[in-house]
Amino acid sequence: MNDPNDPYETTETHLERLLGRALNSFDLPDATVERLGCALAHASSLHSSHHSASLHRATYRHAYLLGDGSSLVLWELVHNTGRDGTEQHELYAEESEARLAASRLPAGFPGFAGTGSAAGQGSTFEQELGIDLDADLELLAALMAPPPAPLPPMYAPDDSADHARRVLRRAENADRPGDETARLLRSAFAHHITQVFGRQFRVAGKDAGFTLYEHAFLLLDGTERSLWEVEHTATPDGRHMCEVYEAEQDARAAMELRARVR
């Protein structure tokens, strides 16, 4: 079966593809589809799967962060019960509906509509991979949440122009600040560094750290200028990487993109 994730796919395109291939997308509540229209970010993960010689079934969880700060989850059931073994896609707004649909598949597929035989035991569906249902939503919300109101920076004179030069030099992103910014920061005579964000997440099955710093500079003409530095280990070989941006929202968007590359 195809992995539902494309790290370069926008949330809007992802939803169009998801709704377009589902045989029962018209059964989704209108209110759910309407809320999805303001989705800002998404994260998809495999929740359960079954494979045998000729039968394949998988369930995916698609989590969305909406514009009003709330979240929404869709459950996608994928199985090869179509003509000539073609894949069929079904979408559900509730986990229980996906479990019930899976239990109704033809003989040979293990069903998981029950809630467990022992008291207090979770459903087989939930136990198959033991995935925390809130993990992706927590990641997206944390990366996109506005920071707390900062305290006024306490600038310290300390070879600040050279510090700005070193920050820009270690940036590896293609859209890093250019020559004009570098020229302006040559007049920096004081600076202040603040860690705005720092978290560990699972990316592509491995632990990855994300840290966001603001490097605030005071210039000779009395104006202030900031560089936003993202440090992360969400790289194929786990190495440390630095990216630098002129705007905080661009730095946070870069972190969110890196965290979705799974």
XYZ file of N, CA and C in Angstrom:
786
model
N 0.831 -1.193 0.000
C 0.000 0.000 0.000
C 0.869 1.247 0.000
N 0.338 2.308 -0.537
C 1.098 3.535 -0.618
C 1.089 4.263 0.711
N 2.222 4.851 1.070
C 2.310 5.691 2.247
C 1.508 6.956 1.979
N 0.639 7.400 2.908
C -0.202 8.568 2.651
C 0.539 9.875 2.781
N 1.806 9.857 3.200
C 2.522 11.086 3.458
C 3.335 11.536 2.260
N 3.252 12.815 1.970
C 4.120 13.471 1.008
C 4.625 14.728 1.698
N 5.915 14.778 2.060
C 6.408 15.894 2.856
C 6.300 17.243 2.169
N 6.124 17.253 0.847
C 6.043 18.512 0.121
C 4.608 18.868 -0.270
N 3.657 18.107 0.213
C 2.258 18.329 -0.135
C 1.616 19.297 0.847
N 0.911 20.294 0.329
C 0.221 21.229 1.208
C -0.979 20.549 1.835
N -1.461 21.116 2.925
C -2.632 20.547 3.603
C -3.852 20.600 2.693
N -3.997 21.669 1.928
C -5.137 21.782 1.013
C -5.107 20.674 -0.038
N -3.927 20.433 -0.633
C -3.798 19.375 -1.633
C -4.004 18.003 -1.010
N -3.478 17.826 0.183
C -3.651 16.554 0.891
C -5.135 16.241 1.094
N -5.908 17.228 1.525
C -7.341 17.012 1.755
C -8.074 16.717 0.453
N -7.720 17.433 -0.606
C -8.363 17.182 -1.903
C -8.118 15.745 -2.350
N -6.897 15.282 -2.174
C -6.552 13.908 -2.562
C -7.280 12.892 -1.677
N -7.318 13.166 -0.389
C -7.945 12.244 0.559
C -9.444 12.113 0.297
N -10.121 13.239 0.146
C -11.570 13.225 -0.080
C -11.899 12.697 -1.471
N -11.016 12.976 -2.435
C -11.294 12.550 -3.805
C -11.223 11.054 -4.010
N -10.368 10.356 -3.245
C -10.221 8.919 -3.465
C -11.127 8.075 -2.573
N -11.750 8.687 -1.573
C -12.596 7.925 -0.653
C -13.931 7.600 -1.309
N -14.315 6.329 -1.242
C -15.582 5.908 -1.844
C -16.787 6.494 -1.117
N -16.611 6.810 0.165
C -17.755 7.244 0.976
C -17.601 8.653 1.501
N -16.815 9.497 0.818
C -16.585 10.846 1.334
C -17.880 11.632 1.473
N -18.888 11.298 0.669
C -20.174 11.996 0.750
C -20.904 11.684 2.053
N -20.466 10.636 2.779
C -21.095 10.290 4.049
C -20.550 11.087 5.220
N -19.435 11.794 5.011
C -18.882 12.593 6.105
C -19.853 13.716 6.458
N -19.972 14.039 7.739
C -20.870 15.137 8.125
C -20.461 16.446 7.464
N -21.457 17.212 7.045
C -21.166 18.494 6.398
C -20.347 19.404 7.309
N -20.641 19.363 8.604
C -19.917 20.211 9.553
C -18.438 19.851 9.590
N -18.136 18.558 9.453
C -16.737 18.120 9.450
C -16.012 18.640 8.225
N -16.620 18.492 7.058
C -16.004 18.967 5.821
C -15.821 20.477 5.854
N -16.793 21.184 6.407
C -16.700 22.644 6.497
C -15.538 23.063 7.402
N -15.363 22.386 8.525
C -14.259 22.704 9.440
C -12.906 22.444 8.771
N -12.838 21.396 7.948
C -11.581 21.075 7.283
C -11.144 22.167 6.308
N -12.075 23.013 5.917
C -11.736 24.091 5.004
C -10.761 25.097 5.591
N -10.627 25.143 6.928
C -9.692 26.084 7.555
C -8.503 25.351 8.172
N -8.203 24.129 7.672
C -7.055 23.372 8.190
C -5.755 24.068 7.812
N -4.869 24.227 8.792
C -3.590 24.897 8.579
C -2.444 23.926 8.364
N -2.526 22.765 9.024
C -1.433 21.799 8.962
C -1.998 20.414 9.205
N -1.242 19.405 8.800
C -1.716 18.037 8.961
C -0.551 17.103 9.255
N -0.880 15.955 9.825
C 0.103 14.895 10.060
C -0.624 13.568 9.929
N -0.061 12.647 9.159
C -0.674 11.345 8.925
C 0.210 10.244 9.482
N -0.418 9.210 10.013
C 0.363 8.099 10.562
C -0.393 6.789 10.368
N 0.354 5.717 10.184
C -0.227 4.381 10.109
C -0.659 3.971 11.501
N -1.915 3.568 11.641
C -2.436 3.194 12.956
C -2.497 1.684 13.140
N -2.856 0.940 12.111
C -2.877 -0.514 12.189
C -2.785 -1.084 10.784
N -2.367 -2.340 10.679
C -2.276 -2.968 9.365
C -2.358 -4.477 9.506
N -2.782 -5.120 8.421
C -2.820 -6.578 8.332
C -2.457 -6.956 6.914
N -1.523 -7.880 6.772
C -1.101 -8.340 5.444
C -1.001 -9.859 5.456
N -1.548 -10.459 4.423
C -1.403 -11.893 4.213
C -1.037 -12.103 2.752
N -1.090 -13.336 2.293
C -0.669 -13.621 0.923
C -1.452 -12.819 -0.107
N -2.744 -12.650 0.125
C -3.564 -11.965 -0.883
C -4.396 -10.827 -0.312
N -4.450 -10.695 1.006
C -5.303 -9.691 1.629
C -4.449 -8.630 2.313
N -4.830 -7.379 2.095
C -4.107 -6.263 2.699
C -5.126 -5.274 3.258
N -4.862 -4.811 4.473
C -5.728 -3.818 5.092
C -4.883 -2.917 5.974
N -5.130 -1.619 5.911
C -4.414 -0.680 6.766
C -5.361 0.434 7.174
N -5.121 0.974 8.342
C -5.897 2.107 8.831
C -4.933 3.247 9.135
N -5.243 4.436 8.610
C -4.412 5.612 8.820
C -5.185 6.658 9.613
N -4.438 7.386 10.424
C -5.027 8.496 11.178
C -4.484 9.802 10.611
N -5.364 10.678 10.165
C -4.990 11.973 9.607
C -5.432 13.055 10.588
N -4.477 13.734 11.187
C -4.761 14.757 12.188
C -4.565 16.143 11.583
N -5.488 17.074 11.903
C -5.448 18.418 11.326
C -5.501 19.467 12.432
N -4.698 20.502 12.272
C -4.755 21.673 13.133
C -5.544 22.736 12.386
N -6.617 23.232 13.002
C -7.520 24.160 12.329
C -7.194 25.608 12.696
N -7.750 26.514 11.897
C -7.439 27.924 12.063
C -7.895 28.501 13.390
N -8.909 27.912 14.017
C -9.389 28.424 15.304
C -8.649 27.826 16.488
N -7.582 27.042 16.211
C -6.806 26.437 17.284
C -7.279 25.065 17.711
N -8.419 24.616 17.187
C -8.923 23.287 17.525
C -8.306 22.242 16.596
N -8.620 20.986 16.833
C -8.068 19.903 16.029
C -9.181 18.981 15.554
N -8.867 18.199 14.532
C -9.840 17.273 13.958
C -9.072 16.076 13.404
N -9.657 14.895 13.549
C -9.023 13.659 13.083
C -9.952 12.933 12.120
N -9.394 12.470 11.000
C -10.106 11.583 10.090
C -9.415 10.222 10.109
N -10.221 9.174 9.979
C -9.712 7.803 9.959
C -9.923 7.231 8.562
N -8.836 6.759 7.943
C -8.907 6.217 6.588
C -8.651 4.707 6.618
N -9.592 3.953 6.097
C -9.470 2.503 5.976
C -9.126 2.173 4.528
N -8.037 1.444 4.317
C -7.574 1.087 2.967
C -7.492 -0.434 2.894
N -8.097 -1.026 1.875
C -8.079 -2.491 1.744
C -8.175 -2.868 0.274
N -7.740 -4.071 -0.061
C -7.703 -4.499 -1.462
C -8.853 -5.457 -1.775
N -10.073 -5.000 -1.526
C -11.239 -5.829 -1.826
C -11.923 -5.409 -3.121
N -11.312 -4.487 -3.861
C -11.906 -4.085 -5.126
C -11.715 -5.147 -6.197
N -12.283 -4.901 -7.344
C -12.164 -5.850 -8.458
C -10.682 -6.015 -8.821
N -10.253 -7.259 -8.980
C -8.861 -7.602 -9.299
C -7.898 -7.132 -8.205
N -8.409 -7.033 -6.983
C -7.549 -6.686 -5.858
C -7.159 -5.230 -5.783
N -7.906 -4.351 -6.448
C -7.576 -2.933 -6.400
C -7.865 -2.360 -5.018
N -7.133 -1.317 -4.675
C -7.286 -0.693 -3.359
C -8.583 0.094 -3.286
N -9.216 0.013 -2.130
C -10.416 0.784 -1.836
C -10.105 1.687 -0.637
N -10.570 2.918 -0.679
C -10.335 3.880 0.400
C -11.672 4.308 0.983
N -11.745 4.315 2.309
C -12.939 4.775 3.008
C -12.520 5.749 4.096
N -13.339 6.773 4.335
C -13.028 7.791 5.340
C -14.120 7.826 6.402
N -13.689 8.014 7.657
C -14.625 8.078 8.774
C -14.212 9.186 9.729
N -15.218 9.822 10.319
C -14.956 10.898 11.265
C -14.707 10.380 12.671
N -15.094 9.127 12.931
C -14.938 8.551 14.262
C -14.140 7.257 14.181
N -13.309 7.025 15.164
C -12.519 5.794 15.220
C -13.423 4.570 15.290
N -14.525 4.668 16.048
C -15.425 3.528 16.190
C -16.035 3.129 14.853
N -16.288 4.131 13.977
C -16.840 3.830 12.661
C -15.822 3.086 11.802
N -14.559 3.471 11.905
C -13.512 2.780 11.153
C -13.357 1.342 11.651
N -13.432 1.134 12.966
C -13.341 -0.219 13.520
C -14.494 -1.087 13.009
N -15.686 -0.513 13.011
C -16.854 -1.272 12.564
C -16.731 -1.624 11.083
N -16.291 -0.671 10.265
C -16.128 -0.930 8.834
C -15.100 -2.029 8.607
N -14.016 -2.032 9.362
C -12.985 -3.059 9.208
C -13.513 -4.429 9.602
N -14.376 -4.469 10.620
C -14.915 -5.755 11.070
C -15.852 -6.370 10.048
N -16.342 -5.555 9.111
C -17.283 -6.045 8.099
C -16.588 -6.447 6.806
N -15.275 -6.359 6.757
C -14.564 -6.777 5.559
C -14.704 -8.277 5.358
N -14.476 -8.789 4.134
C -14.655 -10.226 3.863
C -13.796 -11.102 4.765
N -14.150 -12.369 4.830
C -13.417 -13.335 5.644
C -11.940 -13.318 5.271
N -11.112 -13.450 6.288
C -9.677 -13.400 6.071
C -9.039 -12.163 6.649
N -9.864 -11.138 6.872
C -9.388 -9.936 7.538
C -9.747 -10.013 9.013
N -8.788 -9.833 9.911
C -9.154 -9.798 11.320
C -9.932 -8.542 11.635
N -11.075 -8.676 12.280
C -11.884 -7.521 12.646
C -11.463 -6.984 13.988
N -11.830 -5.728 14.280
C -11.479 -5.170 15.585
C -12.567 -4.202 16.020
N -13.831 -4.662 15.914
C -14.933 -3.801 16.318
C -15.206 -3.898 17.802
N -14.704 -4.949 18.463
C -14.994 -5.133 19.872
C -14.191 -4.205 20.736
N -14.481 -4.227 22.030
C -13.805 -3.353 22.981
C -12.917 -4.125 23.918
N -12.639 -5.398 23.641
C -11.758 -6.170 24.505
C -12.554 -7.013 25.468
N -12.074 -8.222 25.760
C -12.828 -9.126 26.602
C -12.585 -8.890 28.063
N -11.397 -8.430 28.444
C -11.110 -8.238 29.852
C -11.540 -6.854 30.279
N -11.970 -6.744 31.557
C -12.399 -5.459 32.072
C -11.237 -4.484 32.048
N -11.511 -3.285 31.531
C -10.488 -2.256 31.477
C -9.512 -2.427 30.334
N -9.673 -3.489 29.516
C -8.744 -3.723 28.405
C -9.157 -2.892 27.211
N -8.203 -2.219 26.534
C -8.504 -1.411 25.355
C -8.839 -2.293 24.180
N -9.330 -1.688 23.106
C -9.689 -2.448 21.922
C -8.450 -2.993 21.237
N -8.637 -4.086 20.458
C -7.525 -4.652 19.690
C -6.967 -3.621 18.731
N -7.843 -2.818 18.162
C -7.434 -1.764 17.232
C -6.431 -0.826 17.893
N -6.703 -0.432 19.137
C -5.822 0.495 19.829
C -4.533 -0.162 20.253
N -4.566 -1.495 20.470
C -3.403 -2.181 20.984
C -2.410 -2.561 19.891
N -2.837 -2.579 18.624
C -1.988 -3.123 17.566
C -0.648 -2.411 17.486
N -0.643 -1.086 17.574
C 0.609 -0.351 17.501
C 0.886 0.467 18.750
N -0.116 0.669 19.603
C 0.080 1.418 20.834
C 0.482 2.858 20.594
N -0.037 3.465 19.551
C 0.336 4.834 19.208
C -0.461 5.824 20.049
N 0.173 6.832 20.559
C -0.496 7.907 21.278
C -1.298 8.733 20.272
N -2.619 8.736 20.436
C -3.474 9.394 19.454
C -3.271 10.901 19.409
N -2.699 11.475 20.450
C -2.554 12.926 20.479
C -1.163 13.393 20.071
N -0.261 12.472 19.726
C 1.140 12.855 19.508
C 1.287 13.837 18.354
N 0.667 13.543 17.204
C 0.840 14.419 16.045
C 0.200 15.786 16.275
N -0.979 15.793 16.932
C -1.636 17.065 17.193
C -0.811 17.909 18.152
N -0.218 17.271 19.144
C 0.634 18.004 20.085
C 1.814 18.626 19.355
N 2.410 17.862 18.445
C 3.550 18.358 17.683
C 3.157 19.577 16.856
N 2.060 19.464 16.103
C 1.655 20.563 15.236
C 1.268 21.791 16.038
N 0.513 21.585 17.132
C 0.079 22.713 17.942
C 1.262 23.410 18.588
N 2.241 22.623 19.047
C 3.402 23.221 19.712
C 4.228 24.050 18.743
N 4.415 23.549 17.522
C 5.226 24.260 16.546
C 4.557 25.540 16.062
N 3.231 25.554 16.022
C 2.522 26.690 15.458
C 1.959 27.630 16.514
N 2.079 27.268 17.801
C 1.529 28.108 18.862
C 2.319 29.407 18.973
N 1.637 30.523 19.237
C 2.369 31.778 19.430
C 3.189 31.715 20.709
N 4.359 32.330 20.723
C 5.199 32.281 21.917
C 4.628 33.169 23.007
N 5.009 32.949 24.269
C 4.580 33.857 25.336
C 5.167 35.240 25.125
N 4.515 36.238 25.715
C 5.003 37.611 25.559
C 6.428 37.713 26.086
N 7.367 38.161 25.246
C 8.767 38.200 25.673
C 9.054 39.363 26.604
N 10.053 39.186 27.439
C 10.537 40.285 28.256
C 11.381 41.209 27.382
N 11.460 42.498 27.726
C 12.319 43.401 26.934
C 13.754 42.889 26.927
N 14.397 42.829 25.768
C 15.765 42.304 25.709
C 16.747 43.201 26.453
N 17.693 42.560 27.109
C 18.777 43.268 27.777
C 20.010 43.136 26.891
N 20.268 44.156 26.095
C 21.363 44.087 25.126
C 22.715 44.175 25.834
N 23.674 43.399 25.318
C 25.028 43.413 25.870
C 26.021 43.657 24.748
N 26.865 44.678 24.859
C 27.916 44.910 23.849
C 28.947 43.786 23.918
N 29.108 43.045 22.838
C 30.037 41.904 22.877
C 30.361 41.462 21.452
N 31.055 42.307 20.711
C 31.445 41.991 19.335
C 30.235 41.501 18.541
N 29.149 42.268 18.603
C 27.866 41.828 18.058
C 27.868 41.692 16.546
N 28.600 42.549 15.846
C 28.655 42.447 14.385
C 29.264 41.115 13.968
N 30.299 40.685 14.686
C 30.916 39.394 14.364
C 29.974 38.246 14.701
N 29.206 38.395 15.780
C 28.225 37.359 16.131
C 27.187 37.219 15.016
N 26.699 38.321 14.488
C 25.727 38.276 13.386
C 26.334 37.592 12.166
N 27.595 37.903 11.888
C 28.264 37.296 10.732
C 28.346 35.779 10.894
N 28.642 35.312 12.115
C 28.766 33.874 12.350
C 27.411 33.170 12.256
N 26.360 33.823 12.749
C 25.016 33.236 12.644
C 24.634 33.052 11.181
N 24.864 34.084 10.368
C 24.514 34.002 8.949
C 25.388 32.984 8.213
N 26.626 32.869 8.620
C 27.544 31.964 7.923
C 27.159 30.502 8.131
N 26.619 30.145 9.314
C 26.296 28.742 9.558
C 24.913 28.340 9.050
N 24.152 29.288 8.500
C 22.831 28.956 7.965
C 22.971 28.109 6.706
N 22.208 27.004 6.637
C 22.281 26.095 5.491
C 21.063 26.189 4.570
N 20.042 26.926 4.963
C 18.841 27.013 4.128
C 19.061 27.952 2.956
N 18.493 27.580 1.809
C 18.674 28.370 0.584
C 18.039 29.751 0.688
N 16.977 29.891 1.507
C 16.284 31.177 1.628
C 16.754 31.962 2.854
N 18.003 31.774 3.254
C 18.558 32.524 4.380
C 18.683 34.007 4.008
N 18.791 34.886 5.014
C 18.927 36.317 4.730
C 20.111 36.594 3.815
N 19.951 37.617 2.974
C 20.956 37.899 1.956
C 21.945 38.987 2.336
N 22.583 39.543 1.314
C 23.663 40.504 1.501
C 23.185 41.791 2.176
N 21.955 42.224 1.882
C 21.466 43.474 2.465
C 21.374 43.361 3.987
N 20.853 42.226 4.460
C 20.762 42.014 5.905
C 22.151 41.940 6.524
N 23.047 41.240 5.860
C 24.419 41.135 6.368
C 25.060 42.520 6.469
N 24.796 43.383 5.484
C 25.367 44.737 5.505
C 24.813 45.552 6.670
N 23.503 45.470 6.903
C 22.890 46.217 7.997
C 23.447 45.782 9.347
N 23.659 44.481 9.504
C 24.098 43.964 10.803
C 25.578 44.241 11.074
N 26.284 44.758 10.109
C 27.678 45.159 10.376
C 27.738 46.331 11.345
N 26.627 47.065 11.498
C 26.589 48.192 12.430
C 26.030 47.794 13.793
N 25.839 46.484 14.035
C 25.349 46.035 15.341
C 26.443 46.212 16.388
N 26.082 46.839 17.526
C 27.068 47.028 18.591
C 26.660 46.335 19.894
N 25.445 45.751 19.929
C 24.998 44.998 21.103
C 23.972 43.972 20.631
N 23.855 42.876 21.366
C 22.885 41.846 20.973
C 22.399 41.085 22.192
N 21.319 40.333 21.962
C 20.694 39.540 23.020
C 20.164 38.261 22.382
N 20.396 37.114 23.022
C 19.967 35.815 22.487
C 18.895 35.233 23.414
N 17.781 34.797 22.819
C 16.683 34.190 23.583
C 16.290 32.870 22.952
N 16.181 31.810 23.759
C 15.618 30.546 23.260
C 14.104 30.644 23.348
N 13.450 30.604 22.195
C 12.003 30.792 22.117
C 11.256 29.462 22.178
N 11.878 28.413 21.665
C 11.200 27.122 21.558
C 12.238 26.016 21.619
N 11.893 24.902 22.272
C 12.774 23.745 22.304
C 11.990 22.500 22.655
N 11.988 21.514 21.736
C 11.249 20.276 21.978
C 11.922 19.118 21.257
N 11.631 17.894 21.724
C 12.051 16.664 21.052
C 10.806 16.012 20.451
N 10.904 15.512 19.221
C 9.799 14.837 18.555
C 10.315 13.606 17.821
N 9.390 12.724 17.461
C 9.724 11.586 16.616
C 9.496 11.974 15.170
N 10.536 11.915 14.357
C 10.450 12.235 12.930
C 11.076 11.085 12.166
N 10.303 10.491 11.242
C 10.779 9.353 10.450
C 11.253 8.221 11.360
N 10.542 8.028 12.478
C 10.856 6.931 13.380
C 12.062 7.164 14.270
N 12.632 8.381 14.259
C 13.806 8.674 15.068
C 13.556 9.938 15.885
N 14.241 10.048 17.021
C 14.147 11.253 17.828
C 14.826 12.404 17.107
N 14.171 13.562 17.111
C 14.751 14.758 16.491
C 14.486 15.942 17.404
N 15.490 16.780 17.583
C 15.348 17.959 18.422
C 15.140 19.209 17.591
N 14.266 20.101 18.072
C 14.004 21.377 17.417
C 14.199 22.493 18.441
N 15.007 23.481 18.091
C 15.220 24.637 18.961
C 15.162 25.897 18.113
N 14.471 26.911 18.634
C 14.352 28.191 17.935
C 14.953 29.283 18.819
N 15.885 30.051 18.243
C 16.525 31.158 18.947
C 16.228 32.474 18.229
N 16.048 33.522 19.029
C 16.021 34.876 18.471
C 17.350 35.552 18.817
N 18.036 36.026 17.788
C 19.235 36.817 17.960
C 18.834 38.277 17.675
N 18.643 39.053 18.732
C 18.220 40.446 18.579
C 19.442 41.365 18.623
N 19.517 42.282 17.665
C 20.676 43.167 17.542
C 20.239 44.626 17.676
N 21.054 45.404 18.362
C 20.864 46.852 18.453
C 21.887 47.511 17.549
N 21.396 48.337 16.605
C 22.264 48.944 15.606
C 22.673 50.353 16.026
N 23.695 50.869 15.360
C 24.238 52.182 15.723
C 23.210 53.300 15.583
N 22.241 53.152 14.660
C 21.234 54.198 14.466
C 20.074 54.081 15.455
N 20.172 53.145 16.422
C 19.134 52.988 17.438
C 18.033 52.017 17.081
N 18.054 51.477 15.864
C 17.026 50.509 15.468
C 17.415 49.103 15.930
N 16.423 48.217 15.906
C 16.633 46.832 16.311
C 16.382 45.906 15.124
N 17.085 44.823 15.102
C 16.945 43.846 14.012
C 17.137 42.454 14.606
N 16.328 41.490 14.171
C 16.433 40.133 14.711
C 16.697 39.116 13.614
N 17.447 38.092 13.964
C 17.594 36.888 13.157
C 16.980 35.739 13.939
N 16.262 34.856 13.249
C 15.597 33.721 13.894
C 16.287 32.445 13.421
N 16.922 31.767 14.352
C 17.735 30.601 14.022
C 17.044 29.314 14.483
N 16.855 28.384 13.547
C 16.298 27.059 13.835
C 17.449 26.057 13.859
N 17.598 25.369 14.965
C 18.553 24.270 15.055
C 17.762 22.978 15.194
N 18.080 21.970 14.378
C 17.334 20.715 14.441
C 18.209 19.557 13.983
N 17.732 18.372 14.297
C 18.413 17.143 13.855
C 17.486 16.296 12.993
N 16.482 16.924 12.382
C 15.559 16.208 11.485
C 16.184 16.103 10.105
N 17.350 15.466 10.039
C 18.088 15.266 8.801
C 18.212 13.768 8.542
N 18.415 13.363 7.295
C 18.464 11.925 6.994
C 19.446 11.140 7.848
N 20.602 11.752 8.169
C 21.608 11.042 8.954
C 21.635 11.479 10.407
N 20.651 12.303 10.818
C 20.575 12.728 12.205
C 21.568 13.806 12.594
N 22.255 14.391 11.618
C 23.248 15.411 11.954
C 22.562 16.725 12.323
N 23.292 17.568 13.025
C 22.799 18.869 13.455
C 22.786 19.830 12.268
N 21.693 20.598 12.117
C 21.557 21.532 11.007
C 21.029 22.863 11.523
N 21.519 23.973 10.964
C 21.068 25.312 11.329
C 20.418 25.988 10.119
N 19.282 26.643 10.368
C 18.621 27.449 9.354
C 18.348 28.813 9.970
N 18.448 29.870 9.197
C 18.263 31.225 9.700
C 17.250 31.962 8.834
N 16.353 32.707 9.505
C 15.290 33.438 8.820
C 15.181 34.844 9.400
N 14.624 35.750 8.594
C 14.439 37.131 9.053
C 13.132 37.304 9.812
N 12.165 36.406 9.622
C 10.865 36.526 10.281
C 10.582 35.282 11.128
N 9.994 35.498 12.294
C 9.700 34.377 13.188
C 8.730 33.400 12.540
N 7.714 33.915 11.834
C 6.730 33.011 11.242
C 7.362 32.099 10.197
N 8.371 32.597 9.481
C 9.067 31.762 8.501
C 9.866 30.658 9.202
N 10.478 30.999 10.332
C 11.243 30.005 11.088
C 10.323 28.925 11.632
N 9.162 29.313 12.149
C 8.219 28.322 12.688
C 7.636 27.455 11.576
N 7.385 28.055 10.414
C 6.889 27.277 9.283
C 7.920 26.249 8.839
N 9.197 26.625 8.881
C 10.265 25.690 8.506
C 10.321 24.526 9.486
N 10.163 24.811 10.779
C 10.155 23.731 11.778
C 8.971 22.794 11.548
N 7.813 23.385 11.271
C 6.611 22.566 11.055
C 6.785 21.664 9.844
N 7.420 22.187 8.778
C 7.662 21.381 7.580
C 8.635 20.252 7.889
N 9.719 20.561 8.589
C 10.693 19.534 8.924
C 10.063 18.439 9.784
N 9.190 18.819 10.701
C 8.574 17.840 11.600
C 7.605 16.932 10.867
N 7.067 17.385 9.709
C 6.122 16.569 8.955
C 6.809 15.633 7.980
N 8.129 15.768 7.791
C 8.851 14.891 6.867
C 9.137 13.602 7.603
N 8.284 12.570 7.388
C 8.369 11.316 8.156
C 8.654 10.165 7.231
